[in-house]
XYZ file of C-alpha atoms in Angstrom:
763
model
C -16.243 -17.949 23.232
C -12.655 -17.135 24.632
C -9.779 -17.316 22.300
C -6.197 -18.052 23.705
C -3.530 -16.796 21.295
C 0.675 -17.844 22.340
C 3.125 -16.085 20.299
C 6.640 -16.660 19.350
C 8.757 -16.865 16.356
C 7.507 -19.320 14.094
C 11.274 -19.272 12.407
C 12.667 -20.702 16.008
C 9.758 -23.279 16.577
C 8.960 -26.523 14.336
C 5.355 -27.074 13.024
C 4.454 -29.094 15.901
C 5.706 -26.764 18.852
C 3.574 -23.985 16.745
C 0.154 -26.025 17.459
C -1.814 -25.062 20.291
C -4.070 -27.882 21.713
C -7.327 -27.292 23.647
C -8.970 -30.977 25.123
C -12.019 -31.476 27.002
C -11.919 -34.340 29.598
C -14.166 -37.373 28.727
C -15.995 -36.412 31.683
C -16.817 -32.841 30.295
C -15.762 -31.578 33.476
C -12.277 -29.835 32.737
C -9.892 -28.947 29.935
C -6.266 -29.139 28.960
C -4.991 -26.154 26.968
C -1.146 -26.348 25.739
C 0.901 -24.012 23.835
C 4.432 -25.587 23.843
C 7.201 -24.092 24.877
C 4.862 -21.115 26.500
C 2.076 -22.791 28.923
C 0.399 -25.510 29.925
C -3.132 -24.951 31.820
C -5.837 -26.855 32.948
C -9.317 -25.568 33.362
C -12.897 -25.497 34.569
C -16.004 -23.201 33.489
C -18.374 -21.785 35.695
C -21.576 -19.582 35.927
C -23.141 -17.583 38.893
C -26.901 -17.473 39.271
C -29.597 -16.434 41.374
C -32.554 -18.668 42.411
C -34.977 -18.268 44.976
C -32.603 -15.252 46.593
C -29.632 -17.468 46.736
C -26.616 -16.571 44.565
C -25.221 -20.172 43.541
C -21.874 -20.831 41.844
C -22.331 -23.720 39.480
C -18.937 -25.099 38.382
C -18.102 -27.967 35.982
C -15.824 -29.698 38.239
C -19.325 -30.860 40.206
C -21.347 -31.328 37.594
C -22.314 -34.963 35.827
C -22.253 -35.097 31.795
C -26.149 -34.948 30.952
C -25.577 -35.756 27.112
C -22.602 -37.557 25.073
C -20.201 -34.811 24.019
C -20.745 -33.578 20.579
C -18.386 -32.440 17.669
C -19.310 -29.357 15.978
C -17.777 -26.879 13.573
C -18.325 -22.974 13.364
C -16.795 -20.324 10.654
C -15.143 -17.550 12.007
C -13.327 -14.321 10.497
C -10.168 -16.460 11.524
C -10.970 -19.727 9.842
C -13.314 -22.405 10.960
C -13.272 -23.480 14.669
C -13.463 -27.443 15.312
C -15.539 -27.199 18.751
C -16.261 -29.869 21.277
C -19.326 -29.083 23.011
C -20.316 -30.538 26.475
C -23.532 -30.279 28.727
C -23.477 -30.650 32.689
C -26.281 -31.393 34.698
C -26.755 -29.612 38.034
C -29.612 -31.218 39.940
C -29.811 -29.391 43.132
C -29.607 -26.120 41.274
C -31.866 -27.441 38.402
C -29.682 -25.601 35.530
C -27.474 -27.275 32.799
C -24.058 -26.136 32.098
C -23.150 -25.739 28.779
C -20.000 -25.457 27.360
C -18.025 -25.290 23.825
C -13.982 -25.371 23.501
C -12.796 -24.844 19.889
C -9.208 -24.626 18.508
C -9.159 -22.215 15.350
C -7.775 -23.475 12.070
C -7.027 -20.253 10.597
C -4.718 -18.828 13.387
C -2.959 -20.328 16.314
C -5.744 -20.046 18.940
C -8.430 -21.277 21.046
C -11.938 -20.144 21.787
C -14.176 -21.180 24.619
C -18.249 -20.334 25.449
C -20.223 -21.210 28.454
C -24.295 -21.064 28.846
C -27.044 -22.081 31.129
C -30.176 -23.856 30.614
C -33.186 -23.437 32.824
C -34.250 -26.981 33.847
C -36.468 -25.895 36.930
C -39.615 -24.200 37.232
C -39.203 -21.062 38.259
C -37.032 -18.557 36.611
C -33.417 -17.642 37.697
C -30.707 -14.683 36.759
C -27.288 -15.258 35.404
C -25.114 -13.099 37.170
C -22.079 -13.931 35.299
C -20.586 -16.516 32.902
C -16.725 -17.864 33.437
C -15.856 -19.624 30.544
C -12.118 -20.006 31.421
C -10.690 -20.510 35.144
C -7.562 -22.186 34.675
C -3.924 -22.330 36.338
C -0.617 -23.271 34.578
C 2.626 -23.224 34.703
C 4.561 -20.508 32.425
C 8.518 -20.845 31.273
C 11.533 -18.754 32.349
C 11.139 -16.138 34.961
C 8.219 -14.785 36.242
C 9.729 -11.192 36.419
C 10.056 -11.481 32.251
C 6.346 -12.211 31.840
C 3.861 -9.316 31.615
C -0.012 -8.577 32.063
C -1.046 -5.618 30.044
C -4.245 -3.832 29.948
C -5.166 -2.591 26.667
C -8.604 -1.225 27.337
C -8.351 2.170 28.910
C -11.665 2.056 31.104
C -9.726 0.818 34.220
C -7.356 3.907 35.170
C -4.574 1.403 36.542
C -1.326 2.686 36.663
C 0.522 1.622 35.474
C -1.521 -0.387 33.021
C 0.828 -3.312 33.099
C 2.508 -5.744 35.972
C 4.905 -8.306 35.820
C 3.764 -11.634 36.941
C 6.256 -11.836 39.548
C 4.379 -8.669 41.251
C 0.834 -9.525 41.166
C 0.323 -11.067 44.635
C -3.116 -9.848 44.244
C -5.543 -10.418 41.162
C -4.528 -7.921 38.312
C -7.848 -7.389 36.614
C -8.158 -6.138 32.789
C -11.280 -4.925 31.249
C -12.222 -6.743 27.974
C -8.946 -7.218 26.313
C -5.532 -7.309 26.950
C -1.847 -9.367 26.584
C 0.214 -12.082 29.088
C 3.604 -12.107 27.194
C 7.225 -12.641 28.189
C 9.726 -10.405 26.435
C 10.566 -12.673 23.412
C 6.692 -12.336 22.548
C 5.727 -15.944 23.781
C 2.596 -15.653 25.591
C -1.264 -14.661 24.449
C -3.364 -12.244 23.684
C -7.116 -12.323 25.456
C -10.527 -10.790 24.229
C -14.291 -11.166 23.221
C -15.385 -12.376 19.851
C -18.279 -13.764 18.542
C -21.688 -12.539 18.686
C -21.988 -9.336 20.699
C -23.576 -10.511 24.291
C -21.753 -8.698 27.415
C -18.804 -6.981 28.709
C -15.901 -9.365 29.850
C -13.332 -9.149 32.404
C -10.157 -10.915 33.063
C -7.663 -11.493 36.000
C -4.456 -13.058 36.467
C -2.675 -13.689 39.891
C 0.649 -15.220 40.915
C 0.627 -18.398 42.869
C 4.372 -18.429 43.014
C 7.123 -20.216 41.372
C 6.031 -19.314 37.958
C 2.504 -20.718 38.478
C -0.593 -18.269 37.337
C -4.696 -18.300 38.013
C -6.081 -16.882 35.028
C -9.824 -16.174 34.581
C -11.870 -14.870 31.978
C -15.545 -13.441 33.011
C -18.721 -12.461 31.014
C -20.650 -9.618 33.102
C -24.119 -11.361 32.691
C -25.880 -8.288 34.430
C -28.202 -10.706 36.456
C -30.570 -11.383 33.115
C -33.380 -13.064 33.491
C -33.540 -16.845 32.176
C -37.029 -18.443 32.565
C -38.049 -22.057 32.736
C -36.879 -24.196 29.631
C -34.664 -21.023 28.134
C -30.904 -21.406 27.457
C -28.921 -18.149 27.704
C -25.040 -17.929 26.678
C -22.449 -15.760 27.749
C -19.886 -13.914 25.622
C -17.647 -16.246 23.604
C -13.849 -15.503 24.425
C -10.546 -16.172 22.603
C -7.179 -16.700 23.380
C -4.810 -16.356 20.422
C -1.246 -17.594 20.813
C 0.400 -15.133 18.254
C 2.786 -12.481 18.548
C 1.229 -9.246 20.044
C 0.933 -7.186 16.644
C -0.422 -10.034 14.580
C -2.465 -11.242 17.349
C -3.984 -7.699 17.878
C -4.829 -7.480 14.002
C -6.540 -11.153 13.986
C -8.642 -10.436 17.035
C -9.765 -6.574 16.234
C -10.213 -7.862 12.538
C -12.679 -10.595 13.951
C -14.453 -8.025 16.418
C -14.774 -5.519 13.270
C -16.551 -8.406 11.069
C -18.901 -9.783 13.724
C -19.954 -5.958 14.852
C -20.351 -4.653 11.555
C -17.874 -1.801 11.898
C -18.328 1.485 10.410
C -14.825 2.815 8.807
C -16.279 4.306 5.900
C -16.092 7.838 6.762
C -12.641 7.817 7.994
C -11.578 10.251 10.632
C -11.787 13.986 10.930
C -9.376 16.825 11.319
C -10.667 20.431 12.671
C -11.335 22.213 15.638
C -13.361 22.536 18.496
C -13.933 24.665 21.502
C -13.569 22.502 24.513
C -9.697 22.220 25.791
C -9.080 25.990 25.163
C -12.418 27.861 25.576
C -14.138 25.161 27.775
C -17.622 26.472 29.123
C -16.455 30.191 28.386
C -17.269 29.342 24.714
C -19.214 32.447 23.015
C -21.049 32.689 19.689
C -18.651 35.383 18.925
C -15.872 32.762 19.187
C -17.328 30.521 16.943
C -17.885 32.984 14.301
C -14.389 34.491 14.513
C -13.347 30.833 14.185
C -15.755 30.465 10.904
C -14.762 33.896 9.646
C -10.899 32.843 10.020
C -11.137 30.012 8.299
C -12.781 31.377 5.013
C -9.938 34.101 4.937
C -7.408 31.439 5.207
C -7.145 30.999 1.601
C -7.751 27.264 1.974
C -4.927 26.915 4.654
C -7.258 25.664 7.244
C -9.420 22.924 5.897
C -11.426 21.460 9.057
C -13.247 18.496 8.494
C -15.363 19.352 11.440
C -15.710 22.344 13.781
C -17.388 21.666 17.045
C -19.126 23.691 19.821
C -18.261 21.570 23.027
C -20.195 23.410 25.885
C -21.424 26.709 26.794
C -24.394 27.233 24.719
C -26.824 25.533 26.755
C -30.015 26.642 28.474
C -30.443 25.151 31.430
C -34.314 25.247 31.056
C -33.992 23.914 27.416
C -31.076 21.520 26.582
C -31.154 22.092 22.925
C -31.846 26.018 23.310
C -29.066 28.474 23.607
C -28.476 30.953 26.522
C -27.454 34.827 25.694
C -23.719 33.862 24.818
C -25.367 32.320 21.393
C -28.352 34.760 20.911
C -28.961 33.496 17.099
C -29.743 29.960 18.054
C -27.962 26.786 17.267
C -29.082 26.467 13.508
C -27.409 29.749 12.625
C -24.104 28.542 13.878
C -24.467 25.213 12.329
C -25.293 27.154 8.906
C -22.080 29.430 9.427
C -19.844 26.579 9.970
C -21.309 24.671 6.773
C -20.440 27.799 5.021
C -16.553 26.841 5.591
C -17.106 23.139 4.092
C -16.768 21.444 7.469
C -19.370 19.581 9.435
C -21.267 21.308 11.743
C -20.663 19.570 15.077
C -22.172 19.699 18.628
C -21.653 18.226 21.767
C -25.032 16.430 23.612
C -24.820 14.596 27.118
C -27.167 12.140 28.224
C -28.540 14.155 31.050
C -31.968 13.148 31.855
C -34.197 10.365 32.929
C -32.934 6.925 32.877
C -32.573 5.365 29.638
C -31.784 6.749 25.809
C -35.025 8.487 24.996
C -33.525 11.812 26.156
C -30.110 11.867 24.000
C -32.259 10.197 20.952
C -34.351 13.284 21.410
C -31.572 15.550 21.335
C -29.801 14.010 18.616
C -33.099 14.132 16.535
C -33.239 17.890 17.370
C -29.360 18.873 16.617
C -29.784 16.972 13.323
C -32.656 18.961 12.396
C -31.076 22.435 13.503
C -28.187 21.410 10.731
C -25.612 19.443 12.750
C -23.994 16.701 10.701
C -21.302 15.529 13.491
C -22.322 14.731 16.957
C -20.133 14.123 20.355
C -21.812 11.924 22.628
C -21.065 12.639 25.972
C -21.785 9.798 28.558
C -22.618 12.158 31.280
C -25.520 11.053 32.836
C -26.402 7.767 31.383
C -28.421 5.641 33.957
C -29.744 2.478 32.721
C -33.305 1.462 33.777
C -33.398 -1.624 35.819
C -36.162 -3.016 34.104
C -33.959 -3.038 30.708
C -31.314 -5.099 32.990
C -33.667 -7.729 33.741
C -33.856 -8.968 30.264
C -30.770 -7.598 29.063
C -27.262 -7.404 29.867
C -25.604 -3.764 30.242
C -23.705 -4.533 26.934
C -27.138 -5.503 25.231
C -28.651 -2.625 26.665
C -25.914 0.027 25.299
C -25.783 -1.661 22.028
C -29.685 -1.270 21.843
C -29.130 2.478 23.038
C -26.859 3.425 20.389
C -28.599 1.886 17.570
C -31.384 4.062 18.164
C -29.020 6.806 18.404
C -27.596 5.967 15.154
C -31.307 5.383 13.211
C -32.334 8.994 15.160
C -29.145 10.957 13.408
C -29.100 9.007 10.121
C -26.734 7.323 8.227
C -24.924 10.703 6.750
C -24.102 12.125 10.536
C -20.808 11.484 12.386
C -21.167 9.919 15.386
C -18.076 10.211 18.214
C -18.660 8.579 21.591
C -16.647 10.697 23.813
C -16.162 8.459 26.827
C -12.270 8.039 27.358
C -12.119 4.523 26.193
C -12.925 2.399 23.091
C -16.594 0.799 23.863
C -16.963 -2.488 21.839
C -20.701 -2.101 22.357
C -20.762 1.008 20.051
C -18.522 -0.655 16.937
C -20.863 -0.806 13.741
C -22.804 2.013 15.141
C -20.577 5.152 15.704
C -17.716 6.591 13.305
C -15.169 7.400 15.536
C -14.797 6.534 19.719
C -12.528 8.598 22.270
C -9.754 5.928 23.294
C -8.093 7.713 26.461
C -8.167 10.506 28.854
C -8.049 14.190 27.808
C -4.853 15.745 27.050
C -4.873 18.549 29.120
C -2.131 20.843 29.268
C -0.420 19.652 31.976
C -1.039 15.854 31.845
C -0.247 15.428 27.952
C 2.466 12.806 28.786
C -0.457 10.695 30.630
C -2.544 10.768 27.690
C -0.263 8.889 25.892
C -0.367 5.603 27.746
C -3.973 5.773 26.895
C -3.427 6.408 23.220
C -0.717 3.883 22.398
C -3.000 0.947 23.536
C -5.415 1.644 20.905
C -3.540 1.977 17.857
C -4.715 -1.090 16.676
C -8.317 -0.702 16.715
C -8.201 2.790 14.118
C -9.812 2.055 10.747
C -10.992 -1.671 12.163
C -13.605 -0.710 14.814
C -13.990 3.168 13.972
C -11.880 6.047 14.086
C -9.821 6.412 17.245
C -10.280 9.876 18.681
C -6.831 11.223 20.729
C -8.547 14.409 22.055
C -6.906 17.545 21.122
C -3.146 18.147 19.929
C -1.647 21.449 20.807
C -0.417 23.941 17.637
C 2.281 25.405 19.846
C 3.604 26.232 23.455
C 5.320 28.829 25.048
C 2.854 31.407 24.210
C 3.001 33.438 27.620
C 0.064 33.078 29.714
C -1.770 31.378 26.584
C -0.406 27.852 25.790
C 2.393 26.925 28.062
C 2.272 23.070 28.031
C 4.112 20.848 30.521
C 6.808 19.718 28.594
C 7.564 22.177 26.164
C 7.994 21.733 22.429
C 9.564 18.444 22.811
C 6.750 16.795 24.145
C 4.167 19.073 21.799
C 5.858 17.392 18.648
C 5.916 14.073 20.007
C 1.930 14.695 20.663
C 1.262 15.753 17.290
C 3.544 12.672 15.875
C 1.747 10.105 17.987
C -2.031 11.869 16.874
C -0.904 12.075 13.230
C 0.840 8.617 13.226
C -2.756 6.845 14.875
C -4.374 8.491 11.527
C -7.486 9.121 14.138
C -8.879 12.116 14.340
C -6.790 15.109 14.586
C -8.429 18.194 16.331
C -7.444 21.307 17.751
C -9.210 23.588 20.178
C -6.335 26.383 19.998
C -7.778 29.553 18.760
C -7.092 30.015 15.362
C -8.272 33.691 15.128
C -6.010 34.725 17.700
C -2.839 36.800 16.007
C -0.214 34.649 18.421
C -1.499 31.366 17.002
C -1.302 32.029 13.499
C 2.306 31.669 13.138
C 1.527 27.846 13.855
C -0.984 27.504 11.106
C 1.332 25.117 9.397
C 0.830 22.534 12.218
C -2.579 22.657 11.762
C -2.004 22.039 7.417
C 0.306 19.060 8.357
C -2.466 16.977 10.212
C -5.034 17.759 7.649
C -6.714 15.595 6.704
C -5.811 12.119 8.771
C -4.106 9.745 6.540
C -5.190 6.249 6.474
C -2.118 4.297 7.297
C -1.589 1.697 9.928
C 1.054 2.196 12.623
C 2.387 -0.508 14.911
C 3.278 -0.259 18.603
C 6.147 -2.382 18.518
C 6.888 -3.055 22.244
C 3.222 -3.080 23.179
C 2.522 -6.113 25.706
C 6.353 -7.232 25.833
C 7.535 -4.567 27.236
C 6.689 -1.826 30.330
C 7.757 1.473 27.851
C 6.609 1.599 24.101
C 9.310 3.883 22.439
C 8.928 2.471 18.807
C 5.794 3.267 16.598
C 6.452 2.277 12.877
C 4.233 2.311 10.051
C 4.865 0.813 6.794
C 3.831 3.033 3.467
C 3.450 0.698 0.031
C 3.300 2.284 -2.806
C 3.459 0.872 -6.432
C 6.477 3.516 -7.029
C 8.053 2.765 -3.702
C 7.860 1.694 0.237
C 8.703 4.039 2.995
C 8.827 3.161 6.712
C 7.537 5.998 9.051
C 8.823 6.016 12.652
C 8.644 7.677 15.836
C 11.381 7.134 17.966
C 10.839 8.759 21.309
C 11.958 8.782 24.893
C 8.890 7.652 27.784
C 11.115 8.211 30.429
C 12.204 10.712 33.031
C 15.832 10.566 31.667
C 17.673 11.246 29.021
C 18.160 7.847 26.919
C 19.062 6.749 22.869
C 16.578 4.503 21.090
C 17.287 1.469 18.712
C 15.128 0.829 15.706
C 16.246 -2.938 14.613
C 15.620 -3.059 10.816
C 15.019 -6.610 10.465
C 12.643 -6.751 13.685
C 10.228 -4.161 11.954
C 10.515 -5.868 8.344
C 12.938 -3.718 6.806
C 15.648 -5.300 4.515
C 18.744 -5.176 6.985
C 21.260 -5.406 3.821
C 19.629 -2.611 2.283
C 20.772 1.310 2.281
C 18.027 3.175 3.835
C 18.178 7.208 3.487
C 16.978 8.965 6.384
C 14.773 11.854 6.483
C 13.686 13.882 9.946
C 10.265 15.298 9.688
C 10.509 17.952 12.851
C 14.143 19.008 11.682
C 13.316 19.123 7.754
C 16.569 17.660 7.407
C 18.261 14.548 5.481
C 20.218 12.676 8.206
C 22.019 10.315 5.885
C 22.036 6.682 5.141
C 21.740 3.866 7.455
C 21.967 -0.358 6.886
C 20.969 -2.641 9.765
C 19.305 -0.259 12.167
C 19.234 2.999 13.538
C 19.991 4.700 17.060
C 18.601 8.156 18.001
C 20.802 10.772 19.726
C 20.168 11.330 23.215
C 16.669 11.839 23.517
C 15.314 14.243 26.930
C 12.135 13.217 28.325
C 9.333 12.971 26.226
C 11.711 14.150 23.079
C 11.614 12.121 19.860
C 12.887 11.660 16.410
C 10.088 11.340 13.649
C 12.085 9.741 10.824
C 11.175 8.665 7.089
C 13.433 5.761 6.053
C 13.637 4.997 1.912
C 15.177 2.055 0.526
C 17.710 3.227 -2.058
C 18.481 0.082 -3.242
C 15.405 -0.804 -4.896
C 15.941 2.483 -7.248
C 19.459 2.315 -8.330
C 19.674 4.304 -11.169
C 16.783 6.618 -10.678
C 15.832 9.342 -8.421
C 14.007 8.605 -5.538
C 11.604 10.581 -3.209
C 12.884 10.237 0.340
C 10.759 12.715 2.307
C 7.862 15.353 2.482
C 7.443 17.991 4.897
C 3.790 18.659 3.744
C 2.185 16.108 5.874
C 2.696 14.450 9.249
C 2.708 11.062 7.423
C 5.599 11.662 5.060
C 4.476 11.202 1.740
C 1.391 8.711 2.711
C -1.293 11.086 2.475
C -0.087 14.110 0.059
C 1.724 12.221 -2.732
C -0.909 10.702 -5.205
C 1.803 9.310 -8.138
C 5.328 9.193 -8.744
C 6.755 8.655 -12.014
C 10.719 7.860 -11.857
C 12.807 7.722 -15.037
C 16.767 7.705 -15.410
C 16.631 11.500 -16.871
C 13.332 12.556 -15.561
C 10.953 12.267 -12.453
C 7.322 13.712 -12.051
C 5.472 14.203 -8.695
C 1.752 14.374 -8.493
C 0.077 15.925 -5.353
C -2.787 15.632 -3.611
C -4.737 18.337 -1.925
C -3.478 16.744 1.628
C -1.114 19.101 4.069
C 0.298 22.294 3.968
C 0.397 24.921 1.464
C 4.188 25.307 1.386
C 6.935 22.523 2.105
C 9.792 21.070 0.778
C 9.834 17.235 -0.827
C 13.702 15.609 -0.749
C 14.899 13.640 -3.920
C 17.947 11.368 -3.668
C 19.870 11.547 -6.882
C 23.217 11.443 -7.735
C 22.473 14.000 -10.530
C 21.149 17.492 -9.658
C 17.426 17.440 -11.050
C 16.018 20.629 -12.615
C 12.806 22.283 -13.094
C 11.070 21.565 -15.692
C 7.426 22.313 -15.284
C 4.823 22.797 -12.606
C 0.898 22.954 -12.415
C -1.036 23.829 -9.694
C 1.585 24.822 -7.563
C 4.976 26.705 -7.698
C 8.414 25.394 -7.475
C 10.422 27.932 -5.444
C 13.858 26.584 -5.015
C 15.842 23.245 -6.196
C 18.770 23.306 -3.455
C 21.471 20.862 -2.485
C 20.371 18.886 0.927
C 23.654 16.605 1.132
C 25.313 14.551 -0.775
C 23.046 13.347 -3.605
C 19.993 14.805 -2.017
C 17.972 17.945 -3.130
C 15.469 19.950 -1.285
C 12.025 21.063 -3.898
C 10.995 23.763 -1.996
C 7.065 24.125 -2.875
C 4.586 27.071 -2.615
C 0.791 28.134 -3.684
C -0.409 24.717 -3.461
C -3.868 25.061 -5.067
C -6.407 22.977 -3.703
C -9.025 21.547 -5.934
C -6.484 21.610 -8.894
C -3.924 19.070 -10.137
C -0.830 19.594 -8.505
C 2.184 18.391 -10.564
C 6.183 18.687 -10.494
C 8.187 17.789 -13.251
C 11.637 17.698 -12.820
C 14.644 16.551 -15.220
C 17.698 14.950 -14.077
C 21.071 16.513 -15.213
C 23.060 13.206 -16.819
C 26.404 13.588 -17.592
C 27.374 13.895 -21.433
C 27.910 10.062 -21.389
C 24.847 9.056 -20.281
C 22.451 11.390 -22.281
C 20.506 9.901 -25.084
C 21.529 12.799 -27.861
C 25.196 11.951 -27.002
C 25.012 8.201 -27.769
C 22.461 9.178 -30.511
C 25.263 11.450 -31.870
C 27.676 9.020 -31.622
C 25.343 6.689 -33.679
C 25.332 9.201 -36.124
C 28.756 9.627 -36.476
C 29.506 5.701 -36.578
C 27.184 5.434 -39.221
C 28.304 8.443 -41.019
C 31.978 6.819 -40.631
C 30.468 3.648 -41.863
C 28.918 5.372 -44.823
C 31.688 7.167 -45.815
C 33.870 4.253 -45.547
C 31.420 2.333 -47.609
C 31.251 5.185 -50.252
C 35.080 5.021 -50.578
C 35.281 1.655 -50.997
C 32.569 1.489 -53.200
C 33.889 4.081 -55.425
C 37.460 3.108 -55.432
C 35.946 -0.316 -56.586
C 34.092 1.348 -59.351
C 37.355 3.195 -60.459
C 39.084 0.208 -60.913
C 36.569 -1.329 -62.756
C 36.285 1.773 -65.267
C 39.866 1.359 -65.675
C 39.772 -2.296 -66.399
C 36.731 -1.314 -68.802
C 39.295 0.906 -70.492
C 41.935 -1.447 -70.732
C 39.952 -3.910 -72.541
C 38.557 -1.380 -74.839
C 42.063 -0.268 -75.992
C 43.288 -3.996 -76.853
C 40.385 -4.371 -78.737
C 40.791 -1.472 -80.789
C 44.440 -2.246 -80.882
C 43.710 -5.661 -82.461
C 41.437 -4.430 -84.615
């Protein structure tokens, strides 16, 4: 099924304009797709078959309606779909072409689905199924419309093109976006039952006219007489990119039964630094360093990537690993990390070899397996009855069964593969971040943020602990790029792996950069300009907690010359009328208060500001936590609970993040130490107007960590002052009352004495 989502601001259009209309002609040959104010498309559908060695295109415009058009309803994760189904007969080709076109009630979008039924006496091969082949007119200038490839399998450079520049078909594998700068347009991608890989293409016909096609690769599967075979369902969603991406990724996650329960891992692997030169001694040195690090290094995984294999025995080891793989798995497990190992597909065609290697690795004690696609060959006999997508899915099903539910599987193929969703726990989403090409890797990684914790954990390859270490870790771009890359890896909330040698003395000063990435947070960060611009300089995540909300943003320079980057609060869901404290992670510094927007200073190429924005108007009379240098997500992972009162504050921490670091509190009155548990408060110092830095050291993992602060209120705001005033007033009132009562008693006594005297005189 194909879903088309066109996006625009619902605040600026009427409900009638928001509606997307999909209409199938009465003869069932063509359809109309209209998103008012955005597009008006006419389309048809096609299948390519092979019968008797002859390749034929079966196009709907040449068929005749075989049965009356039917109306159906289907349930989807995005709501019910109202479907129109038509069957077209092709007597010469001896096939029926089946088509379904639907409108989704839960979102502004359409779905399309095409299939074939073999009504001939002999088998046919289904090469491809095209549910959408359409042409239409866009509004506005063609140069303002952008086609963006979101899947990273096709290494186009750059992965986007303005409509005015697309003279030849621009191909997009699996999913992408077609939007103007205002956010009007649509997201396209496969949905529904996992069946086949799809490929979209767009070309400019001149004067704002676009031809768009979406083709499912059916791999030439055999369709026997009387058999019906459907292609891949696809969707077009006419919503702004961020909401469309979330809806589409969530849809696929449900139909493919995504695995996200294990989350993302942090730790170490051997590839980016040691490569094939890794030895068993290197691995043992890393293990020993972790054990002696006093919980500063707490990897979730330690992975041997290469260099261990014996050419004659793929699961045996060479002379560099003399003790055998089981020994190293046992030593790694002693650190508390998952023992990890890389496995290749090398061997005969099919999945039997890799499945055998998986069983062998699990038997040796490895609970993290990095599956490398190197050497994969799909047997021709499998393609005869299954699409390449279905073969991959069945192969990964066999791998999951061999690995067991408790084993962590990472598919290392440099692109997110929808065939693995529901079967792997993590998937690489971009090219290797080599020391000379980290900047190139950023373009891949940012396109896949929305998949994290929806399909699986995204894997960003390696980050680097530090740079400018002479002859050891010199990275093109230096510290500005290294920090921006760390921020991107951390804010993706995907895997956070480094290959730098922890046991080398020259890297020890940078251990803290490992600590702040441990473990990955479980938030969502959006790439704001994705699909609407050729540069994506704003990454924003909203952290919502019962004690208050924060917004974490990475504002970076993707260009080659200095520039500023502006964040508009209203556009990212912040209140433009409120005051926000601005705190910088890499500077570990409070930068002031902003309202409405924030603009960075001039940033060099690949440089950034990693900022935390905290709303101060939600807690006017209470102290507010505005920053934390303990974790890369500035409070999302390491803060468990915050209790705020006018005269006190209590902050409870998790085990996440660094063993030492600072918390920043906004308070008009100075906080003072009242107590700490599981950590030590080394200092409380002023860090700006009304801002205080609380320095923590010696955080104890596995223990409750809590910091209690008192707030020095003025005498007139202290409870004891008003209690004393109340006591004084009460004392004065009591004294006055006693005085009045005593006077009254004296007067009464005097009157009594006078009366007694008069009576005595009378007597």
